[in-house]
CSV table of C-alpha atoms in Angstrom, one decimal:
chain,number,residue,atom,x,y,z
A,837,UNK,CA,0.0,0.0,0.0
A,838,UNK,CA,1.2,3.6,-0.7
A,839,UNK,CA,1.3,6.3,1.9
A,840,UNK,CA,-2.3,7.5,0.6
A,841,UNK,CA,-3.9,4.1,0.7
A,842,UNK,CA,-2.9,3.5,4.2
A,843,UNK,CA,-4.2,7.1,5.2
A,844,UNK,CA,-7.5,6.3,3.6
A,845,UNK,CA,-7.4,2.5,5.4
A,846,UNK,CA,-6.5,4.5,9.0
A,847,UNK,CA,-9.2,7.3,8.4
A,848,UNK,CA,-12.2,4.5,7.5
A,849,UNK,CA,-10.9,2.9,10.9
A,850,UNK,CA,-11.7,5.5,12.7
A,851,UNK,CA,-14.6,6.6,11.6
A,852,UNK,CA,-15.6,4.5,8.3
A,853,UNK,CA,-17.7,6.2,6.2
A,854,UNK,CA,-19.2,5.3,2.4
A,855,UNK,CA,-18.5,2.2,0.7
A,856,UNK,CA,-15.3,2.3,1.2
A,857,UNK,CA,-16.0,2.2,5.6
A,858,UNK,CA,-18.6,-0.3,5.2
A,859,UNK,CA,-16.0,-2.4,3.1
A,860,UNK,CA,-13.4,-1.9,6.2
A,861,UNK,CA,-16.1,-2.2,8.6
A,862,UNK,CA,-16.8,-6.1,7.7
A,863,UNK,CA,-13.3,-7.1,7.6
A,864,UNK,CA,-12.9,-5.6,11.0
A,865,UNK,CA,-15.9,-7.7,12.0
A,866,UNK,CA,-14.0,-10.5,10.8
A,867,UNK,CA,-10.6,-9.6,12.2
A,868,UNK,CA,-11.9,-8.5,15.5
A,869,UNK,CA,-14.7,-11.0,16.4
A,870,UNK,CA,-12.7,-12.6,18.8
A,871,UNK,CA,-11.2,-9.1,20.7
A,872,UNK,CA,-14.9,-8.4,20.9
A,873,UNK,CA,-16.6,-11.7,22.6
A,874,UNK,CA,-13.8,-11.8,24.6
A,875,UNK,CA,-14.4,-8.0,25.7
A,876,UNK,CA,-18.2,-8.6,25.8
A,877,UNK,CA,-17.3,-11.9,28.5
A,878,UNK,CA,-15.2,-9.9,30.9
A,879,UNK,CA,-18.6,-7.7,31.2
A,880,UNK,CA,-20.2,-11.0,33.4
A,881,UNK,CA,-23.7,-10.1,31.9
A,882,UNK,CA,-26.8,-10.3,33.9
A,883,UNK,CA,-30.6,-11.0,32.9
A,884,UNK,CA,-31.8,-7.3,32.2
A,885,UNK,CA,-29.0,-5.5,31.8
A,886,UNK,CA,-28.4,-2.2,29.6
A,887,UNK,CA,-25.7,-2.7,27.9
A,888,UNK,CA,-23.5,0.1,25.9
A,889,UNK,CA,-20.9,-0.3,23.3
A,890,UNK,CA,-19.1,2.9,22.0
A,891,UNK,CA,-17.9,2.2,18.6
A,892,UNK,CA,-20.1,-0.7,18.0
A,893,UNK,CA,-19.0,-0.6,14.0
A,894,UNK,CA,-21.5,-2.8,12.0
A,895,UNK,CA,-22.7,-4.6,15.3
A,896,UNK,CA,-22.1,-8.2,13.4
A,897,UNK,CA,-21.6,-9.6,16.9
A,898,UNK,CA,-24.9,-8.8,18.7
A,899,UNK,CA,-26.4,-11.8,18.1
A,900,UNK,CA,-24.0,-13.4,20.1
A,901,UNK,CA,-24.1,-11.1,22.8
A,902,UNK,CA,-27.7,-11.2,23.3
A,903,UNK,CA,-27.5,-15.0,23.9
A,904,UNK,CA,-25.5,-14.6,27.0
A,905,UNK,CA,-28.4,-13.4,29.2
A,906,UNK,CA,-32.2,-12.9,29.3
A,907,UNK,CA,-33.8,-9.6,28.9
A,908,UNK,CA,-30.8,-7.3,27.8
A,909,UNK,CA,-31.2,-4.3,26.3
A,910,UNK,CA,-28.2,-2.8,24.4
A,911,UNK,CA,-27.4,0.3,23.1
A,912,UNK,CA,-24.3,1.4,20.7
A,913,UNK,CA,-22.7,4.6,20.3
A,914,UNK,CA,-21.0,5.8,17.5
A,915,UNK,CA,-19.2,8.6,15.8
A,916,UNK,CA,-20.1,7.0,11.9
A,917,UNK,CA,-23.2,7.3,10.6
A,918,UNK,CA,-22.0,4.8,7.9
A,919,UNK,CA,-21.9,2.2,10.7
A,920,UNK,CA,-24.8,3.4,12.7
A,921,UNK,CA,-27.0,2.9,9.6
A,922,UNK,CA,-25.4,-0.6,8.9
A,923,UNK,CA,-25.6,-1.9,12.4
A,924,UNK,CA,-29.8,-1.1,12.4
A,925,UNK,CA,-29.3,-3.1,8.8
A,926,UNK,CA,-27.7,-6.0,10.1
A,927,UNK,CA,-29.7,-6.0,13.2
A,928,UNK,CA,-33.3,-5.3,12.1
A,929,UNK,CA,-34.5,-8.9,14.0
A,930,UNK,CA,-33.0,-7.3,17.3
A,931,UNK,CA,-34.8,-3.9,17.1
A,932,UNK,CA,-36.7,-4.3,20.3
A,933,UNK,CA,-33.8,-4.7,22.4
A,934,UNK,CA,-31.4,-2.4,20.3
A,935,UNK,CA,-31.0,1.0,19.7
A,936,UNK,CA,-28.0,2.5,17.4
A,937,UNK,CA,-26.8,6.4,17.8
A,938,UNK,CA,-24.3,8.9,16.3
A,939,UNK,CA,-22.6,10.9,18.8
A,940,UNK,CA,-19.5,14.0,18.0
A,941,UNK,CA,-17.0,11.1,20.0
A,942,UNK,CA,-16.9,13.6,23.2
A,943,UNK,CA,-20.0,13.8,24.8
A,944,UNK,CA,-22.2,11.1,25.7
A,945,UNK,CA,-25.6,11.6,24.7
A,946,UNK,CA,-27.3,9.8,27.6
A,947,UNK,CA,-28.2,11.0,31.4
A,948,UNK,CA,-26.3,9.9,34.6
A,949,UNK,CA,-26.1,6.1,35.6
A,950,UNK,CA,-28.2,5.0,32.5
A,951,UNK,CA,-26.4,1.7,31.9
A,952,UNK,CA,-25.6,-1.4,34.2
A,953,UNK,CA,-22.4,-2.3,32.1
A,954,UNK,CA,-20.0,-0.6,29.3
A,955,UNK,CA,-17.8,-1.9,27.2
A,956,UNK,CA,-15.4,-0.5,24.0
A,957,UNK,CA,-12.9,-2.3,21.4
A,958,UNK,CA,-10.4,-0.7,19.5
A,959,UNK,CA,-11.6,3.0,20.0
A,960,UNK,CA,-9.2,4.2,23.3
A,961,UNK,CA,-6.1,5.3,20.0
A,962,UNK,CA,-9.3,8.0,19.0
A,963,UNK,CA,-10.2,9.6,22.3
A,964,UNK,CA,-9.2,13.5,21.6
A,965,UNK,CA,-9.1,14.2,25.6
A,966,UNK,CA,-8.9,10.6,27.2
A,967,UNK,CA,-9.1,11.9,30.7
A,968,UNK,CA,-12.8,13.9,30.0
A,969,UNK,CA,-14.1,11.3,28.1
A,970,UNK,CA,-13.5,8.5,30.5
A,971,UNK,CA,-15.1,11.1,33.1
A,972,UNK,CA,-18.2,10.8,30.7
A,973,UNK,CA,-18.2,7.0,30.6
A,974,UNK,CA,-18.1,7.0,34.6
A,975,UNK,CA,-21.3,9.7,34.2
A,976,UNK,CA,-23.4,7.4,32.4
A,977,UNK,CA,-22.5,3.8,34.2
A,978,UNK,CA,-24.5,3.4,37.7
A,979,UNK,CA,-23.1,3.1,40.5
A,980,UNK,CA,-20.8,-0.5,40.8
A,981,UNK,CA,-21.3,-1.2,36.9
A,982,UNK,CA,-18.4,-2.5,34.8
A,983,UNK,CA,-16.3,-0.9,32.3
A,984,UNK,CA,-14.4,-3.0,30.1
A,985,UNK,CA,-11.7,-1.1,27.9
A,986,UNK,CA,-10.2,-3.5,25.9
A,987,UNK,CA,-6.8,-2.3,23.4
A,988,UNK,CA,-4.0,-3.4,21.0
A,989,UNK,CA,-0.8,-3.2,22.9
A,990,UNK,CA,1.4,-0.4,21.3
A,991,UNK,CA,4.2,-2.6,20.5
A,992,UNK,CA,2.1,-4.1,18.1
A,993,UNK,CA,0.0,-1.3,17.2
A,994,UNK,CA,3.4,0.1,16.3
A,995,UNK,CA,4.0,-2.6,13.8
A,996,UNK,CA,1.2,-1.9,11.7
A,997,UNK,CA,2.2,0.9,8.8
A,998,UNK,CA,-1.5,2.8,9.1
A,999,UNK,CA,-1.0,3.6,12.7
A,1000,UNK,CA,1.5,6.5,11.8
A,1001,UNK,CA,-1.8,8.2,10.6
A,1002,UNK,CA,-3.9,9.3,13.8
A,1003,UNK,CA,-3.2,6.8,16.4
A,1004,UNK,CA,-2.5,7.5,19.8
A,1005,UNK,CA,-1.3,4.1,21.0
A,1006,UNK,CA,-0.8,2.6,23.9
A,1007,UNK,CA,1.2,0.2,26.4
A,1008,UNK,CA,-0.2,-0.9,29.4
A,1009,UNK,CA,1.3,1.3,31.7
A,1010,UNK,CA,0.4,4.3,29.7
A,1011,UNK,CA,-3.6,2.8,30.3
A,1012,UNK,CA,-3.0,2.0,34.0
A,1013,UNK,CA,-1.4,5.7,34.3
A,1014,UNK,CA,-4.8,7.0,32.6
A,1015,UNK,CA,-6.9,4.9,34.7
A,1016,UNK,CA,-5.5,6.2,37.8
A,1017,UNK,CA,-6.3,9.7,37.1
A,1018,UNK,CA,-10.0,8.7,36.7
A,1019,UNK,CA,-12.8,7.8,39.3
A,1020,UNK,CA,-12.6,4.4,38.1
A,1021,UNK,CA,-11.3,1.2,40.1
A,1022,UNK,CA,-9.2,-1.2,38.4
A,1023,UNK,CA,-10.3,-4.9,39.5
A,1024,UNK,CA,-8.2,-6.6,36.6
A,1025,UNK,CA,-6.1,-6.9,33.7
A,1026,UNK,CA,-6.4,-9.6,31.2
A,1027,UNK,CA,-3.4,-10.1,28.4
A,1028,UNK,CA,-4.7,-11.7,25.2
A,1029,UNK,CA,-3.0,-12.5,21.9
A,1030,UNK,CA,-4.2,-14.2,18.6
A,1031,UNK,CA,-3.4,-14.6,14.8
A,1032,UNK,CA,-5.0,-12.3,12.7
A,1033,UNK,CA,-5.7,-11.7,8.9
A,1034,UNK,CA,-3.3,-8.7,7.8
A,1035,UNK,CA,-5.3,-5.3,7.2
A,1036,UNK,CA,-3.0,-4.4,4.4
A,1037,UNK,CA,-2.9,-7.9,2.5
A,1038,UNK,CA,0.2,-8.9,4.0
A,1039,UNK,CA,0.2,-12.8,5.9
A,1040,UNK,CA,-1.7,-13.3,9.4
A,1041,UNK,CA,0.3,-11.5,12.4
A,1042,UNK,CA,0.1,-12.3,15.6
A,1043,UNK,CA,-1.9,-9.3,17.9
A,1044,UNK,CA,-1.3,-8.7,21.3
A,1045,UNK,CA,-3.7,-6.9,23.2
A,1046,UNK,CA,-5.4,-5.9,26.9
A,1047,UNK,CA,-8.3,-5.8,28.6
A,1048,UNK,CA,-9.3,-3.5,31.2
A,1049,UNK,CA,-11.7,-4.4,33.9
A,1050,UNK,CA,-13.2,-1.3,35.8
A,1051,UNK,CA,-15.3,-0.9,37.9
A,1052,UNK,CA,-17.5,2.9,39.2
């Protein structure tokens, strides 16, 4: 790929947009099906929780994750309308316990302590002021929910040649360092790692990543 490809590939992974983002969109929902379950797991759903995602993509996995428990509602947040409009698409048979919004990736469009548990793949390299929007997250979960913040470790993310292009990565010290100066308690950290398809057509690579498990 040439400089521009891989800026158009980083851009449509941030926020994927036209056909272009909806063709990125499913191979992330290929690549990162695992990341997610995994992420969505570490949440311990209960019967009739409400559930958000930020960044939920095309939402190809909720399917799955209304299986785990009875009664959940979920809702998912994001800053594509591209994917907004392809996650109600995909999920038409799930409209009475889904909802899908846009959002400007700051502010949180919901009122205090409107969801039981929280969760997010692949979006913390995105957050324009980390520290205010985790403060938002808190806002929004009630009180002893779970927030599970789940991230490529930098030294792969590093490896990767779109990452150059608007990714703020990190290690997990740098998370833990971020965590700290937020309301949120850490209860654990989970290392993960797995063999991927390449994004860029090269061979499978092996991805390292993290999960967070926080708790308000």
């Amino acid at each position: 790929m040439n400089t521009e490809d891989l800026k158009l590939l980083a851009k449509n992974l941030a926020n994927p947009e036209g056909d272009k983002g909806i063709e990125i969109a499913e191979m992330m929902d290929t690549t990162n099906i695992s990341m997610t379950m995994e992420s969505i797991a570490a949440l311990e759903l209960d019967d009739s929780d409400r559930i958000l995602e930020v960044g939920h993509g095309n939402a190809g996995h909720l399917e799955q994750l209304l299986k785990l428990a009875d009664d959940l509602n979920y809702t998912g947040l994001d800053i594509s309308e591209t994917m907004r409009d392809q996650a109600l698409r995909k999920n038409i048979k799930f409209e009475n316990q889904s909802q899908f919004f846009v959002y400007d990736g700051q502010n949180i469009p919901f009122v205090e302590q409107s969801f039981d548990k929280i969760f997010t793949v692949n979006t913390l390299y995105f957050w324009k002021e980390p520290e205010a929007f985790l403060e938002e997250i808190y806002r929004v979960l009630r009180n002893n929910g779970t927030f599970v913040l789940t991230f490529g470790q930098k030294d792969f993310m590093e490896g990767l040649a779109f990452t150059q292009y608007g990714f703020q990565l990190y290690n997990n010290e740098d998370a833990e360092v971020l965590i700290r100066k937020s309301r949120f308690v850490q209860i654990k950290l989970t290392q993960k790692e797995e063999w991927i398809p390449g994004k860029t057509g090269e061979g499978p690579v092996k991805r390292n990543y993290t999960i967070l498990t926080l708790k308000k």
